[in-house]
Short mmCIF file of C-alpha atoms in Angstrom, two decimals:
data_model
loop_
_atom_site.label_atom_id
_atom_site.label_comp_id
_atom_site.label_asym_id
_atom_site.label_seq_id
_atom_site.Cartn_x
_atom_site.Cartn_y
_atom_site.Cartn_z
CA MET A 566 136.14 17.51 192.13
CA LYS A 567 137.35 17.21 188.56
CA LYS A 568 134.38 14.97 187.82
CA TYR A 569 131.93 17.69 188.78
CA LEU A 570 133.77 20.29 186.83
CA LYS A 571 133.07 18.37 183.66
CA TYR A 572 129.33 18.38 184.36
CA ILE A 573 129.27 22.04 185.28
CA LEU A 574 131.03 22.87 182.06
CA LEU A 575 128.60 20.77 180.07
CA LEU A 576 125.65 22.40 181.78
CA THR A 577 126.97 25.86 181.04
CA VAL A 578 127.45 25.05 177.38
CA VAL A 579 123.98 23.49 177.06
CA GLY A 580 122.46 26.43 178.91
CA GLY A 581 124.34 28.90 176.75
CA VAL A 582 123.29 27.24 173.52
CA GLY A 583 119.71 26.98 174.77
CA PHE A 584 119.65 30.65 175.67
CA TYR A 585 121.09 31.58 172.31
CA PHE A 586 118.33 29.72 170.48
CA TYR A 587 115.71 31.11 172.81
CA SER A 588 116.73 34.73 172.32
CA ASN A 589 117.18 34.27 168.58
CA LYS A 590 114.04 32.31 167.94
CA PRO A 591 112.73 33.13 164.49
CA HIS A 592 109.59 35.05 163.58
CA LYS A 593 106.58 32.93 162.75
CA ASN A 594 106.70 31.45 159.29
CA MET A 595 103.55 33.00 157.87
CA THR A 596 103.26 30.52 155.02
CA LYS A 597 103.03 27.65 157.49
CA ALA A 598 101.32 29.37 160.44
CA ALA A 599 97.94 27.91 161.32
CA VAL A 600 94.90 30.06 160.61
CA GLU A 601 92.98 30.81 163.81
CA MET A 602 89.90 32.34 162.19
CA GLN A 603 88.37 33.04 158.83
CA LEU A 604 86.24 36.02 157.93
CA SER A 605 85.52 38.63 155.28
CA SER A 606 87.15 42.05 155.26
CA ILE A 607 83.67 43.59 155.47
CA GLN A 608 82.84 41.62 158.62
CA LEU A 609 86.17 42.45 160.22
CA PHE A 610 85.82 46.16 159.58
CA ALA A 611 82.20 46.18 160.76
CA ASP A 612 83.16 44.53 164.04
CA PHE A 613 85.85 47.13 164.69
CA GLU A 614 83.49 49.94 163.77
CA ASN A 615 80.70 48.70 166.03
CA ASN A 616 82.78 48.11 169.10
CA GLU A 617 86.49 48.65 168.94
CA GLU A 618 87.24 47.38 172.42
CA GLU A 619 85.35 44.16 171.89
CA ALA A 620 86.96 43.68 168.48
CA ASN A 621 90.40 44.27 169.99
CA GLY A 622 89.74 41.48 172.48
CA LYS A 623 88.53 39.19 169.75
CA TYR A 624 91.01 39.88 166.98
CA LEU A 625 94.30 41.37 168.19
CA ASP A 626 97.33 39.18 167.47
CA LYS A 627 95.17 36.56 165.81
CA ILE A 628 96.38 34.92 162.64
CA MET A 629 93.39 35.32 160.38
CA GLU A 630 92.36 34.52 156.89
CA VAL A 631 90.60 37.53 155.44
CA SER A 632 88.77 37.40 152.16
CA GLY A 633 87.72 40.45 150.22
CA LYS A 634 87.81 42.54 147.12
CA VAL A 635 90.99 44.50 146.38
CA LYS A 636 90.30 48.23 146.66
CA GLU A 637 93.80 49.60 146.32
CA ILE A 638 97.39 48.44 146.02
CA SER A 639 100.29 50.53 147.18
CA LEU A 640 104.04 50.24 147.28
CA ASP A 641 106.07 52.07 149.90
CA GLU A 642 109.57 53.49 149.59
CA GLU A 643 111.13 50.33 150.93
CA GLY A 644 109.37 48.26 148.31
CA ARG A 645 106.75 46.76 150.58
CA THR A 646 103.37 46.09 149.05
CA SER A 647 100.16 46.82 150.91
CA ILE A 648 96.74 45.76 149.77
CA THR A 649 93.60 47.52 150.88
CA LEU A 650 90.53 45.32 150.92
CA GLU A 651 86.98 46.65 150.62
CA SER A 652 85.39 47.24 154.00
CA GLY A 653 81.92 48.38 153.06
CA SER A 654 82.98 51.92 153.99
CA GLU A 655 83.69 54.42 151.27
CA MET A 656 86.59 56.07 153.07
CA PHE A 657 88.28 53.28 154.94
CA GLY A 658 89.40 49.76 154.35
CA VAL A 659 91.26 46.77 155.68
CA ILE A 660 94.94 47.37 154.95
CA CYS A 661 97.06 44.26 154.63
CA GLN A 662 100.81 44.79 154.60
CA LEU A 663 102.57 41.91 152.88
CA ASP A 664 105.17 40.09 154.95
CA ASN A 665 108.72 41.12 154.14
CA LEU A 666 110.16 37.83 155.42
CA THR A 667 108.19 35.76 152.93
CA LYS A 668 108.84 35.35 149.23
CA HIS A 669 105.52 36.08 147.58
CA ALA A 670 104.39 34.18 144.53
CA ARG A 671 103.00 37.43 143.19
CA THR A 672 102.45 41.01 144.21
CA ASN A 673 100.68 42.17 141.08
CA PHE A 674 97.17 42.17 142.45
CA LYS A 675 94.41 43.90 140.56
CA GLU A 676 91.75 46.27 141.76
CA GLY A 677 88.41 44.50 142.05
CA GLU A 678 89.96 41.06 142.33
CA GLU A 679 88.65 38.73 145.07
CA ILE A 680 91.53 37.44 147.16
CA LYS A 681 92.28 35.68 150.43
CA LEU A 682 95.10 36.80 152.67
CA LYS A 683 96.50 35.38 155.86
CA GLY A 684 97.90 37.93 158.29
CA ILE A 685 98.14 39.15 161.87
CA CYS A 686 95.57 41.67 163.06
CA THR A 687 97.11 44.68 164.84
CA GLY A 688 94.01 46.81 165.40
CA VAL A 689 92.26 49.82 163.89
CA LEU A 690 93.29 53.43 163.29
CA MET A 691 91.18 54.76 160.45
CA ASP A 692 91.49 51.43 158.71
CA VAL A 693 91.88 47.97 160.18
CA ILE A 694 95.53 47.00 159.82
CA LEU A 695 96.96 43.54 159.27
CA VAL A 696 100.69 42.91 159.05
CA ARG A 697 102.83 40.05 157.80
CA CYS A 698 100.26 39.01 155.20
CA VAL A 699 100.63 36.23 152.67
CA GLU A 700 98.23 35.26 149.92
CA ILE A 701 96.26 32.06 150.22
CA LYS A 702 95.65 30.52 146.85
CA ALA A 703 92.08 29.60 146.06
CA MET B 588 64.27 84.38 150.22
CA LYS B 589 65.08 81.48 147.95
CA LYS B 590 68.04 83.38 146.67
CA ILE B 591 69.42 83.83 150.17
CA ILE B 592 69.05 80.15 150.96
CA PHE B 593 70.79 79.35 147.72
CA LEU B 594 73.61 81.76 148.54
CA VAL B 595 74.05 80.32 152.01
CA PHE B 596 74.05 76.85 150.54
CA VAL B 597 76.67 77.74 147.97
CA SER B 598 78.91 79.51 150.46
CA VAL B 599 78.70 76.61 152.91
CA LEU B 600 79.59 74.26 150.11
CA PHE B 601 82.48 76.48 149.12
CA LEU B 602 83.68 76.87 152.67
CA THR B 603 83.70 73.17 153.43
CA GLN B 604 85.51 72.52 150.20
CA SER B 605 88.23 75.02 150.92
CA ILE B 606 88.61 73.65 154.44
CA GLN B 607 88.96 70.17 153.03
CA ALA B 608 91.56 71.38 150.58
CA GLN B 609 93.74 72.55 153.43
CA LYS B 610 93.98 69.21 155.13
CA TYR B 611 96.74 66.77 154.45
CA PHE B 612 96.88 63.21 155.59
CA THR B 613 98.65 59.90 155.29
CA ARG B 614 98.00 56.33 156.29
CA THR B 615 101.50 55.15 155.41
CA GLY B 616 103.60 57.13 157.85
CA ASN B 617 106.94 55.66 158.81
CA ILE B 618 107.92 55.52 162.48
CA VAL B 619 111.12 53.95 163.74
CA PHE B 620 112.17 53.70 167.32
CA SER B 621 115.56 52.68 168.51
CA SER B 622 117.06 51.91 171.85
CA GLU B 623 120.80 51.95 172.21
CA ALA B 624 121.98 50.31 175.41
CA PRO B 625 125.51 49.16 176.22
CA MET B 626 124.75 45.54 175.39
CA GLU B 627 122.28 45.77 172.60
CA LYS B 628 120.82 47.95 169.91
CA ILE B 629 117.14 47.43 169.32
CA GLU B 630 115.22 48.89 166.44
CA ALA B 631 111.66 48.51 165.28
CA SER B 632 109.74 50.06 162.44
CA ASN B 633 106.17 50.69 161.50
CA GLN B 634 105.04 51.86 158.07
CA LYS B 635 101.37 52.23 158.87
CA ALA B 636 101.06 55.33 161.00
CA THR B 637 98.25 57.73 160.18
CA SER B 638 98.60 61.47 160.42
CA VAL B 639 96.52 64.53 159.64
CA LEU B 640 97.92 68.02 159.16
CA ASP B 641 95.75 71.10 158.96
CA ALA B 642 97.69 73.48 156.76
CA LYS B 643 96.01 76.58 158.11
CA SER B 644 96.16 76.10 161.86
CA GLY B 645 99.18 73.81 161.89
CA LYS B 646 97.32 71.28 164.01
CA MET B 647 98.63 67.80 163.59
CA GLU B 648 97.71 64.35 164.80
CA PHE B 649 99.42 61.03 164.66
CA ALA B 650 98.23 57.56 165.51
CA VAL B 651 100.10 54.30 165.37
CA LEU B 652 99.35 50.71 166.28
CA ILE B 653 101.88 49.26 168.71
CA LYS B 654 101.46 45.73 167.41
CA ALA B 655 102.37 46.82 163.91
CA PHE B 656 105.94 47.58 164.96
CA GLN B 657 108.23 44.96 163.53
CA PHE B 658 111.50 43.91 165.12
CA GLU B 659 114.46 42.00 163.86
CA LYS B 660 114.09 39.42 166.60
CA ALA B 661 110.81 37.74 167.40
CA LEU B 662 111.53 37.58 171.11
CA MET B 663 112.15 41.31 171.33
CA GLN B 664 108.84 41.94 169.62
CA GLU B 665 107.12 39.63 172.08
CA HIS B 666 108.65 41.32 175.12
CA PHE B 667 107.96 44.76 173.72
CA ASN B 668 104.26 43.96 173.32
CA GLU B 669 103.67 41.83 176.38
CA ASN B 670 105.98 43.19 179.06
CA TYR B 671 106.64 46.81 178.24
CA MET B 672 103.94 48.32 176.07
CA GLU B 673 101.10 46.01 177.19
CA SER B 674 99.67 46.38 173.72
CA ASP B 675 96.61 44.27 174.47
CA LYS B 676 95.55 46.95 176.93
CA PHE B 677 96.99 49.94 175.05
CA PRO B 678 96.97 49.10 171.34
CA LYS B 679 97.73 52.63 170.11
CA ALA B 680 100.11 55.49 170.61
CA LEU B 681 98.77 58.94 169.82
CA PHE B 682 100.02 62.46 169.36
CA LYS B 683 97.77 65.50 169.29
CA GLY B 684 99.40 68.85 168.87
CA ALA B 685 100.37 71.57 166.48
CA ILE B 686 103.19 73.18 164.61
CA VAL B 687 103.79 76.19 166.83
CA ASP B 688 105.17 78.52 164.18
CA MET B 689 102.91 77.59 161.26
CA SER B 690 102.60 81.22 160.19
CA LYS B 691 106.24 81.16 159.04
CA ILE B 692 105.56 78.41 156.56
CA ASP B 693 104.30 78.90 153.08
CA LEU B 694 103.12 75.53 151.83
CA SER B 695 102.70 76.87 148.32
CA THR B 696 106.44 77.57 147.99
CA ASP B 697 109.04 74.82 147.66
CA GLY B 698 111.55 74.67 150.46
CA THR B 699 112.52 73.10 153.76
CA TYR B 700 111.14 74.71 156.87
CA ALA B 701 112.38 74.03 160.39
CA VAL B 702 109.43 73.87 162.73
CA LYS B 703 108.62 73.41 166.39
CA VAL B 704 105.92 70.94 167.28
CA LYS B 705 104.20 70.88 170.64
CA GLY B 706 101.48 68.64 171.94
CA ASP B 707 100.35 65.67 173.95
CA LEU B 708 101.94 62.31 173.39
CA THR B 709 100.09 59.25 174.65
CA ILE B 710 101.97 55.98 174.98
CA HIS B 711 101.11 53.04 177.20
CA GLY B 712 98.00 54.89 178.37
CA GLU B 713 100.06 57.78 179.77
CA THR B 714 99.88 61.27 178.34
CA LYS B 715 102.72 63.73 178.50
CA GLU B 716 103.33 67.10 176.91
CA VAL B 717 106.24 67.05 174.51
CA GLU B 718 108.00 69.60 172.37
CA THR B 719 110.27 68.77 169.50
CA ASP B 720 111.91 70.12 166.39
CA GLY B 721 111.06 68.89 162.97
CA ASN B 722 111.29 69.69 159.29
CA ILE B 723 108.56 70.29 156.78
CA GLU B 724 109.61 69.96 153.19
CA VAL B 725 107.58 71.23 150.29
CA LYS B 726 108.61 69.96 146.91
CA ASP B 727 106.54 70.13 143.75
CA GLY B 728 103.45 70.70 145.88
CA LYS B 729 104.13 67.60 147.96
CA ILE B 730 104.52 67.95 151.69
CA SER B 731 106.65 65.71 153.83
CA ALA B 732 107.50 65.91 157.50
CA THR B 733 110.40 64.49 159.46
CA SER B 734 111.38 64.60 163.08
CA THR B 735 113.62 62.79 165.51
CA PHE B 736 113.12 63.13 169.22
CA GLU B 737 113.81 61.29 172.42
CA ILE B 738 111.50 60.10 175.12
CA GLU B 739 112.16 58.75 178.54
CA VAL B 740 110.37 55.42 178.97
CA ALA B 741 109.81 56.09 182.67
CA ASP B 742 107.65 59.10 181.73
CA PHE B 743 105.15 56.66 180.26
CA LYS B 744 105.21 54.30 183.21
CA ILE B 745 107.07 51.64 181.28
CA GLU B 746 109.17 49.67 183.70
CA ILE B 747 112.39 48.06 182.65
CA PRO B 748 113.57 45.31 185.00
CA LYS B 749 117.09 45.56 186.37
CA VAL B 750 118.23 42.37 184.64
CA VAL B 751 117.84 43.91 181.21
CA ARG B 752 119.12 47.34 182.20
CA ASP B 753 122.10 46.93 179.90
CA ASN B 754 119.94 45.71 177.03
CA ILE B 755 117.25 48.34 176.93
CA ALA B 756 117.91 52.06 177.05
CA LYS B 757 116.07 54.36 179.44
CA ILE B 758 115.82 56.95 176.72
CA VAL B 759 114.68 55.82 173.29
CA SER B 760 114.80 57.77 170.11
CA ILE B 761 111.86 58.04 167.74
CA THR B 762 112.13 58.99 164.11
CA ILE B 763 109.12 60.04 162.09
CA ASN B 764 109.00 60.25 158.34
CA ILE B 765 105.78 61.19 156.63
CA ASP B 766 104.69 61.97 153.10
CA TYR B 767 101.40 63.78 153.18
CA GLU B 768 98.71 63.64 150.57
CA LEU B 769 96.06 66.23 150.01
CA PHE B 770 92.89 65.09 151.70
CA LYS B 771 90.07 64.49 149.26
CA LYS B 772 87.22 62.09 149.08
CA LYS B 773 87.53 59.38 146.52
CA SER B 774 84.74 59.68 144.01
#
């Protein structure tokens, strides 16, 4: 009986540790995460504008590399930077919120600059919104 | 005749401009939801909500992307999206309603105004009428809105399995924090 007890104890500990790591698994490392698709901010916005449902199916949750011209840079109260890329629409854009778990090499982007960002597509409201973005150096 | 057409044209132009001037909007609204259950406190935030407020009628609308909510733990975020909110099927949450007592508020005078907001809240594809209290603050011509209210997840057909009953609350609290900008077209 004592022999089994040892194994049961071991199993419990292993299971417990496993569960701990499972429930505390980290967020994706956006610097290392593999890019699933590449496209321009204009293309991305156009696809959402033409058929939102189809675009949702195609793009939601995808880690994408979006290239485009910086239209606007904004800083929120918590110090998070968001970059709006040109979409071809006068009113709306592709908003990319920089990842707050990543140390960014720079956040001083300039209007009109061509940049590439990697981020996760979350859908469209007025603008297409990407979260957890990091810059990809040319 | 030409004069009349001109007059109509000018007044239409004027009218549309003054209507535009009365609308406020944001695309950087802050929404936090938190669930406090015996075993666990879960919180997620989203800084990319959009909202429009019509200063005259008090009508207001909110929209937020479910997938843009960010959690402390990756697994919580996964479960939230896949099991509870089914965000592939229902990517957005919406509110369409109005400030009930808009006539009491003078947006041209600084101050904090307690307001009642009533309207339809759509989460997880289910729409329910809600009523809540909020505050509108006017300071140096800038308008901000805050509100905290509670919703019952069962009202939106979100099922919480028994195993996690002690980890996820049946009633979650939602806090909204918005700084409005005057709506104008960028030239």
